[in-house]
Amino acid sequence: EEHHCSSSLMILLFVTMRIIMLLLLIATTLIVSISGFVAPTKCSILQQQYFRLGSSPTKQAAMEGKRLEKNARIAELEIDLEAEKSKVENLQNDFETLLTLVKDAQTRENDLLENLSVLEANAGRDESIVSEATQSLNDARQQLTRALDRCTKAEEYQAKSIQTQKDRLSSLATAKQDIQQHSETIKCLKEQLESFQGSITNVQQGGEERSRKLAAIESDLAEKEQERQRVEAQKKIEAKAEQRRQKEEALQAKIAAEELRKKEEEAKKTEKERQKIEALKQKKEDEAKKAEEERQKTEATKQKKEEEADNAKEERERIEAMKLKEAEEAKAAEEERQKKKELQRLEAEKEAERAIKEAEQARLAVEALEKEQQEKDQKLKEKSKQSVKKSDLPAIDKWKITSAGEVMGVVTGHAAMEDSDIILTSRLKNPSGVAENTVVTTESGSQYFLAKREKNVQPIRVTPSSYAKSLPVGGKTKDTTGTEEALTFFKKELGLSGKKLTGSKSYFLAGKPTTTSSGRSKLWTAYLEDARSGLPTGDPLAVKISSHREGMERDNKNYKKITSGFLRNGEFCRQLEFIPSVDWNKNECALIMDKGKEDLKEFIDRQIDGLKPRDLRDAASAAAQCLDAIHGGKLVWTDLKTENFVVFDTEDHVVVKGIDLESSMPMKSNPVDYSPEACPPEFAKSYLGGEGSEFVLESSYDIWSFGMLMYELATGRGYFESESGTKMQPTQIMKALCDIKPDVSVVKDENLRNLISQCLSVD
């Protein structure tokens, strides 16, 4: 057992020595590799910098490329060395662990030897203790064997690492062969490396010293390079200064020559001026005498003007006082008007309540009166027929006496006229003595039986519904005074102007024309000419006459396009005919259409605080239907406002219809005209920016206009009108639209207010 233990110790010591030698070899190799490669590399870099200063740009580029390639290889090798160094450190740690295990094994072996000696001394003791000790010793030996195996494996791995290091050292040697031109420096470094093998500390100190030297060389080179650049910059500055100096000298010479030339010219001018001054001096002496005389006259005039200024000042003060007084009176009148308006509104409310209460009573009374009137009319007709049969004369019902003493009414039983035609007789022999149920005689000798007299018959200028019934001319008869006399009558009664339009039909113009809001057209009242009698007939019509042919043709074309559909025709005023040239001016054209009572703007102005609920609903619905028809035709109206709707009276409510499609243009096109109160903010910004003609039209343009129209219907005034009716100027409206934040809080109905707010949404 003692011999076996001593053999184990010898093996352990041998392995330990081998590991220590291996570690020393690895450390030496690393130190040599790092110090011997890095230092030459720095030296080679410095030498390359020295060589670069005197080499050509091509050689410098080639050397720079080689230098970068070598630096890359060196960096890779340094990374590999760092990795190997970490592996060696790991091996060293493993070796220390193994040493610890060996020491533990030796300690246990010593303990076992002591126990064995105790056992030998006490041989008589239990053999089991000996066997346990033997087993423990065997375990220790196995652990030692495993430790030795680990050491052997570590040695093999270390041998492989050494071989790898040798291979890398050979690659380093290959790299060193690429820089053999620096052999002297490398030899010096090798000698230093040999001395470093004796002491790692001295090698490190030597490396630091070389690093300092290399840093000093690098700093010197940098300073020399900076000095060279500074010298070159200084030379460039001096060259530029020389050029600048030469230019300044040339400029100064040029300026001196120019000044000399100017002085010569000034001298000549001075001489001429002196001569002129002498002439002027004499002239001024003469003028001085005249000026003295003029001064005396001026003083007299000045005194007179001062007196006139005093009088003007007094007059101006008087006018200002009058203006101030007028302003106060206007303010008081406005307050009084507001009070009257409020009183009128209150009275209207009271009147409406009273009318509601009286409506039922009136309805019953009207029914009774109508029944009674029907009975009377029936009796009168029977009586008239009996009288006609007795007298065998034409009867005139619902008659009246004209200012010329003629009878006009509905004729029955006339030999040359149909029943229910309108007849205009000759002058009566005794116009003042006529009465109902009597026979009258005309100056021409004709006799008529006058039935019921229409006491409330209006003149010929009646409402359209009654005029259509009261003026179907039955033709010329022997009892009519002739076409010329009839026209004279109608000219007086209807206000015919004497002008006549001829298209597919003929039309008489009546009254005086009015100018449209755009100022480009005139509106007339007209009557259709009866083809048989040549006299006016039918409802009064509206005629729009303008020299703006393009707009008129576009209006007629758009109307035909919109109303040609089956479902979405809109509530538009009926256009009867387009006449390309009027009779008295070939440059003007005319558009014939139905005539309403007034436009929607005028109708609203006569109301108090906007339209009544039903009228508002009907007007808004008509506008929406017109807008739907226009958008259905792929058009944008661009001129949706109250002035472009006409009101037609009916028995119990108003009918609103649209007119004026001159400005309507296809979607995605550009506008040809605009109305400030109808255009949206985005168009106002484009217009003020000078790009109004390039604005692209969308249907949303008309949605904004519809919101403005609804606001006016609900409040009785336009959005840009004050309560007194004062309207902003077009330019002011366009500027206000650019940053508008619509306020519709004055609209009382919540649903209507929400609808208007959606239409007037800026975004």
Coordinates of N, CA, C and O in Angstrom, one line a residue, residues 589-687:
C589 N -82.4 88.0 -77.4 CA -83.2 86.8 -77.4 C -84.2 86.9 -76.3 O -84.1 87.6 -75.3
A590 N -85.2 86.0 -76.4 CA -86.3 86.1 -75.4 C -86.7 84.6 -74.9 O -86.5 83.7 -75.7
L591 N -87.1 84.5 -73.7 CA -87.6 83.3 -73.1 C -89.0 83.5 -72.5 O -89.2 84.4 -71.7
I592 N -90.0 82.7 -73.0 CA -91.3 82.9 -72.6 C -91.6 81.8 -71.5 O -91.3 80.6 -71.7
M593 N -92.2 82.2 -70.4 CA -92.5 81.3 -69.3 C -93.8 81.7 -68.6 O -94.3 82.8 -68.7
D594 N -94.3 80.8 -67.7 CA -95.4 81.2 -66.9 C -95.0 82.3 -65.9 O -93.9 82.4 -65.5
K595 N -96.0 83.1 -65.6 CA -95.8 84.3 -64.7 C -96.4 84.0 -63.4 O -97.6 83.6 -63.2
G596 N -95.6 84.2 -62.3 CA -96.1 84.1 -61.0 C -96.5 85.5 -60.4 O -96.4 86.5 -61.1
K597 N -96.9 85.4 -59.2 CA -97.4 86.6 -58.5 C -96.2 87.5 -58.1 O -96.2 88.7 -58.4
E598 N -95.2 86.9 -57.6 CA -94.0 87.6 -57.1 C -92.9 86.6 -56.9 O -93.2 85.4 -56.8
D599 N -91.7 87.1 -56.7 CA -90.6 86.1 -56.4 C -90.6 85.8 -54.9 O -91.3 86.5 -54.1
L600 N -90.0 84.7 -54.5 CA -90.0 84.2 -53.1 C -89.4 85.2 -52.1 O -89.9 85.4 -51.0
K601 N -88.4 86.0 -52.6 CA -87.8 87.0 -51.7 C -88.8 88.1 -51.3 O -88.9 88.5 -50.1
E602 N -89.6 88.6 -52.3 CA -90.6 89.6 -52.0 C -91.7 89.0 -51.1 O -92.2 89.7 -50.2
F603 N -92.0 87.8 -51.3 CA -93.1 87.1 -50.5 C -92.6 87.0 -49.0 O -93.4 87.3 -48.1
I604 N -91.3 86.7 -48.8 CA -90.8 86.5 -47.5 C -90.8 87.9 -46.8 O -91.1 88.0 -45.6
D605 N -90.4 88.9 -47.5 CA -90.3 90.3 -46.9 C -91.6 90.8 -46.4 O -91.6 91.6 -45.5
R606 N -92.7 90.3 -47.0 CA -94.0 90.7 -46.5 C -94.5 90.0 -45.3 O -95.5 90.3 -44.7
Q607 N -93.8 88.9 -44.9 CA -94.1 88.1 -43.7 C -93.5 88.7 -42.5 O -92.6 89.5 -42.5
I608 N -93.9 88.1 -41.3 CA -93.3 88.5 -40.0 C -92.5 87.3 -39.5 O -93.1 86.3 -39.2
D609 N -91.2 87.5 -39.3 CA -90.4 86.4 -38.7 C -90.4 85.1 -39.5 O -90.6 84.0 -39.0
G610 N -90.3 85.3 -40.8 CA -90.3 84.1 -41.7 C -91.6 83.6 -42.1 O -92.7 84.1 -41.8
L611 N -91.6 82.5 -42.8 CA -92.9 81.9 -43.4 C -93.6 81.1 -42.3 O -93.1 80.6 -41.3
K612 N -94.9 81.0 -42.6 CA -95.7 80.1 -41.7 C -95.3 78.6 -42.0 O -94.7 78.3 -43.0
P613 N -95.6 77.8 -41.0 CA -95.1 76.4 -41.1 C -95.4 75.7 -42.4 O -94.5 75.1 -43.0
R614 N -96.7 75.8 -42.8 CA -97.0 75.1 -44.1 C -96.4 75.7 -45.3 O -95.9 75.0 -46.2
D615 N -96.3 77.0 -45.4 CA -95.7 77.7 -46.5 C -94.2 77.4 -46.5 O -93.6 77.2 -47.6
L616 N -93.6 77.4 -45.3 CA -92.2 77.0 -45.2 C -91.9 75.6 -45.7 O -91.0 75.4 -46.5
R617 N -92.8 74.7 -45.3 CA -92.6 73.3 -45.7 C -92.7 73.2 -47.2 O -91.9 72.5 -47.9
D618 N -93.8 73.8 -47.8 CA -94.0 73.7 -49.2 C -92.8 74.4 -50.0 O -92.4 73.8 -51.1
A619 N -92.4 75.5 -49.6 CA -91.3 76.2 -50.3 C -90.0 75.4 -50.2 O -89.3 75.2 -51.2
A620 N -89.7 74.9 -49.0 CA -88.5 74.1 -48.9 C -88.5 72.8 -49.7 O -87.6 72.3 -50.3
S621 N -89.7 72.2 -49.7 CA -89.9 70.9 -50.5 C -89.7 71.2 -52.0 O -89.1 70.4 -52.7
A622 N -90.3 72.3 -52.5 CA -90.2 72.6 -53.9 C -88.7 72.9 -54.2 O -88.2 72.4 -55.3
A623 N -88.0 73.6 -53.4 CA -86.5 73.9 -53.6 C -85.8 72.6 -53.6 O -84.9 72.4 -54.4
A624 N -86.1 71.7 -52.7 CA -85.4 70.4 -52.6 C -85.6 69.5 -53.9 O -84.7 68.9 -54.4
Q625 N -86.9 69.6 -54.4 CA -87.2 68.8 -55.6 C -86.5 69.4 -56.8 O -86.0 68.6 -57.6
C626 N -86.4 70.7 -56.9 CA -85.6 71.3 -58.0 C -84.1 70.9 -57.9 O -83.5 70.6 -58.9
L627 N -83.6 71.0 -56.7 CA -82.2 70.6 -56.5 C -81.9 69.1 -56.8 O -80.9 68.8 -57.4
D628 N -82.9 68.3 -56.4 CA -82.8 66.9 -56.7 C -82.8 66.6 -58.3 O -82.0 65.8 -58.8
A629 N -83.6 67.3 -59.0 CA -83.7 67.2 -60.4 C -82.4 67.7 -61.1 O -81.9 67.1 -62.0
I630 N -81.9 68.8 -60.6 CA -80.7 69.3 -61.2 C -79.5 68.4 -61.0 O -78.7 68.1 -61.9
H631 N -79.3 67.9 -59.7 CA -78.3 66.9 -59.5 C -78.5 65.6 -60.2 O -77.5 65.0 -60.6
G632 N -79.8 65.2 -60.4 CA -80.0 64.0 -61.2 C -79.6 64.2 -62.6 O -79.3 63.2 -63.3
G633 N -79.6 65.4 -63.1 CA -79.1 65.7 -64.5 C -77.6 66.0 -64.5 O -77.1 66.5 -65.5
K634 N -76.9 65.7 -63.4 CA -75.4 65.9 -63.3 C -75.0 67.3 -63.5 O -74.0 67.7 -64.1
L635 N -75.8 68.2 -62.9 CA -75.6 69.7 -63.0 C -75.4 70.2 -61.6 O -75.9 69.6 -60.6
V636 N -74.8 71.4 -61.5 CA -74.7 72.1 -60.2 C -75.4 73.5 -60.5 O -75.0 74.2 -61.4
W637 N -76.4 73.9 -59.6 CA -77.1 75.1 -59.9 C -76.2 76.3 -59.7 O -76.2 77.2 -60.5
T638 N -75.5 76.4 -58.6 CA -74.6 77.5 -58.3 C -75.3 78.9 -58.0 O -74.7 79.9 -57.7
D639 N -76.7 78.9 -58.1 CA -77.4 80.2 -57.9 C -78.7 79.9 -57.2 O -79.7 80.5 -57.6
L640 N -78.7 79.0 -56.2 CA -79.8 78.6 -55.5 C -80.1 79.7 -54.4 O -79.4 79.8 -53.4
K641 N -81.1 80.6 -54.6 CA -81.5 81.6 -53.7 C -82.9 82.0 -53.9 O -83.6 81.5 -54.8
T642 N -83.5 82.8 -52.9 CA -84.9 83.0 -52.9 C -85.4 83.9 -54.1 O -86.5 83.7 -54.6
E643 N -84.5 84.7 -54.7 CA -84.8 85.5 -55.9 C -85.1 84.6 -57.1 O -85.7 85.0 -58.0
N644 N -84.6 83.3 -57.1 CA -84.8 82.5 -58.2 C -85.9 81.5 -58.0 O -85.9 80.4 -58.6
F645 N -86.9 81.8 -57.2 CA -88.1 81.1 -57.0 C -89.3 82.0 -57.2 O -89.3 83.1 -56.7
V646 N -90.4 81.6 -57.8 CA -91.6 82.4 -58.0 C -92.7 81.8 -57.3 O -92.9 80.5 -57.2
V647 N -93.6 82.7 -56.7 CA -94.7 82.2 -55.9 C -96.0 82.3 -56.8 O -96.3 83.4 -57.4
F648 N -96.8 81.2 -56.8 CA -98.1 81.2 -57.5 C -99.2 81.0 -56.4 O -99.0 80.1 -55.6
D649 N -100.2 81.8 -56.4 CA -101.3 81.7 -55.5 C -102.2 80.6 -55.8 O -102.5 80.3 -57.0
T650 N -102.7 79.9 -54.8 CA -103.8 79.0 -54.9 C -104.8 79.3 -53.9 O -104.7 80.3 -53.2
E651 N -105.9 78.5 -53.8 CA -107.0 78.8 -52.9 C -106.5 78.8 -51.4 O -106.9 79.7 -50.6
D652 N -105.7 77.9 -51.0 CA -105.4 77.8 -49.5 C -104.0 77.8 -49.2 O -103.6 77.8 -48.0
H653 N -103.1 77.8 -50.2 CA -101.6 77.8 -49.9 C -100.9 78.3 -51.1 O -101.5 78.6 -52.1
V654 N -99.6 78.5 -50.9 CA -98.8 79.1 -52.0 C -98.0 77.9 -52.7 O -97.7 76.9 -52.1
V655 N -97.8 78.1 -54.0 CA -97.0 77.1 -54.8 C -95.7 77.9 -55.2 O -95.8 79.0 -55.8
V656 N -94.6 77.2 -55.0 CA -93.3 77.8 -55.3 C -92.6 77.0 -56.4 O -92.6 75.8 -56.4
K657 N -92.1 77.7 -57.4 CA -91.4 77.1 -58.5 C -90.1 77.8 -58.8 O -90.0 79.0 -58.7
G658 N -89.1 77.0 -59.3 CA -87.8 77.5 -59.6 C -87.7 78.1 -61.0 O -88.4 77.7 -61.9
I659 N -86.8 79.1 -61.1 CA -86.5 79.7 -62.4 C -85.0 79.9 -62.5 O -84.3 79.7 -61.6
D660 N -84.5 80.4 -63.7 CA -83.2 80.9 -63.9 C -82.1 79.8 -63.7 O -81.6 79.6 -62.7
L661 N -81.9 79.1 -64.8 CA -80.8 78.1 -64.8 C -79.6 78.5 -65.7 O -78.9 77.7 -66.2
E662 N -79.4 79.8 -65.8 CA -78.3 80.3 -66.6 C -77.0 79.9 -66.1 O -76.1 79.6 -66.9
S663 N -76.8 79.9 -64.8 CA -75.5 79.6 -64.1 C -75.3 78.1 -63.9 O -74.2 77.8 -63.4
S664 N -76.2 77.3 -64.2 CA -76.1 75.8 -63.9 C -75.0 75.3 -64.9 O -75.1 75.4 -66.1
M665 N -74.1 74.5 -64.3 CA -73.0 73.9 -65.1 C -72.8 72.5 -64.7 O -73.2 72.1 -63.6
P666 N -72.2 71.7 -65.6 CA -72.0 70.3 -65.3 C -71.1 70.1 -64.1 O -70.2 70.9 -63.8
M667 N -71.2 69.0 -63.4 CA -70.4 68.6 -62.3 C -68.9 68.4 -62.8 O -68.7 68.0 -63.9
K668 N -68.0 68.8 -62.0 CA -66.5 68.7 -62.3 C -66.1 69.8 -63.2 O -64.9 69.8 -63.6
S669 N -67.0 70.7 -63.7 CA -66.6 71.8 -64.5 C -66.3 73.0 -63.7 O -66.3 72.9 -62.4
N670 N -66.1 74.2 -64.3 CA -65.9 75.4 -63.6 C -67.1 76.4 -63.7 O -67.8 76.4 -64.6
P671 N -67.2 77.2 -62.6 CA -68.4 78.1 -62.6 C -68.3 79.3 -63.6 O -67.1 79.7 -63.9
V672 N -69.4 79.7 -64.1 CA -69.4 80.9 -65.0 C -69.9 82.1 -64.3 O -69.7 83.2 -64.9
D673 N -70.5 82.0 -63.2 CA -71.1 83.1 -62.4 C -71.3 82.7 -61.0 O -71.2 81.5 -60.7
Y674 N -71.5 83.6 -60.1 CA -71.7 83.2 -58.7 C -72.6 84.3 -58.0 O -72.6 85.5 -58.5
S675 N -73.3 83.9 -57.0 CA -74.0 84.9 -56.1 C -73.3 84.8 -54.7 O -73.3 83.7 -54.1
P676 N -72.9 85.9 -54.1 CA -72.1 85.8 -52.8 C -72.9 85.1 -51.7 O -72.4 84.3 -51.0
E677 N -74.3 85.4 -51.7 CA -75.1 84.8 -50.6 C -75.3 83.3 -50.8 O -75.8 82.6 -49.9
A678 N -75.0 82.8 -52.0 CA -75.3 81.3 -52.3 C -74.0 80.5 -52.4 O -74.1 79.3 -52.4
C679 N -72.8 81.1 -52.4 CA -71.6 80.3 -52.6 C -71.0 79.8 -51.3 O -71.2 80.5 -50.2
P680 N -70.4 78.7 -51.2 CA -69.8 78.1 -50.0 C -68.5 78.7 -49.7 O -67.9 79.4 -50.5
P681 N -68.0 78.5 -48.5 CA -66.7 79.1 -48.0 C -65.5 78.7 -48.9 O -64.6 79.5 -49.2
E682 N -65.5 77.4 -49.4 CA -64.3 77.0 -50.2 C -64.3 77.7 -51.5 O -63.2 78.0 -52.0
F683 N -65.4 78.1 -52.1 CA -65.4 78.9 -53.3 C -64.9 80.3 -53.0 O -64.2 80.9 -53.8
A684 N -65.4 80.9 -51.9 CA -65.0 82.2 -51.5 C -63.5 82.3 -51.4 O -62.8 83.3 -51.8
K685 N -62.8 81.3 -50.7 CA -61.4 81.3 -50.5 C -60.7 81.2 -51.9 O -59.7 81.9 -52.2
S686 N -61.2 80.4 -52.8 CA -60.6 80.2 -54.1 C -60.8 81.5 -54.9 O -59.9 81.9 -55.6
Y687 N -61.9 82.2 -54.8 CA -62.2 83.4 -55.6 C -61.3 84.5 -55.1 O -60.7 85.2 -55.9

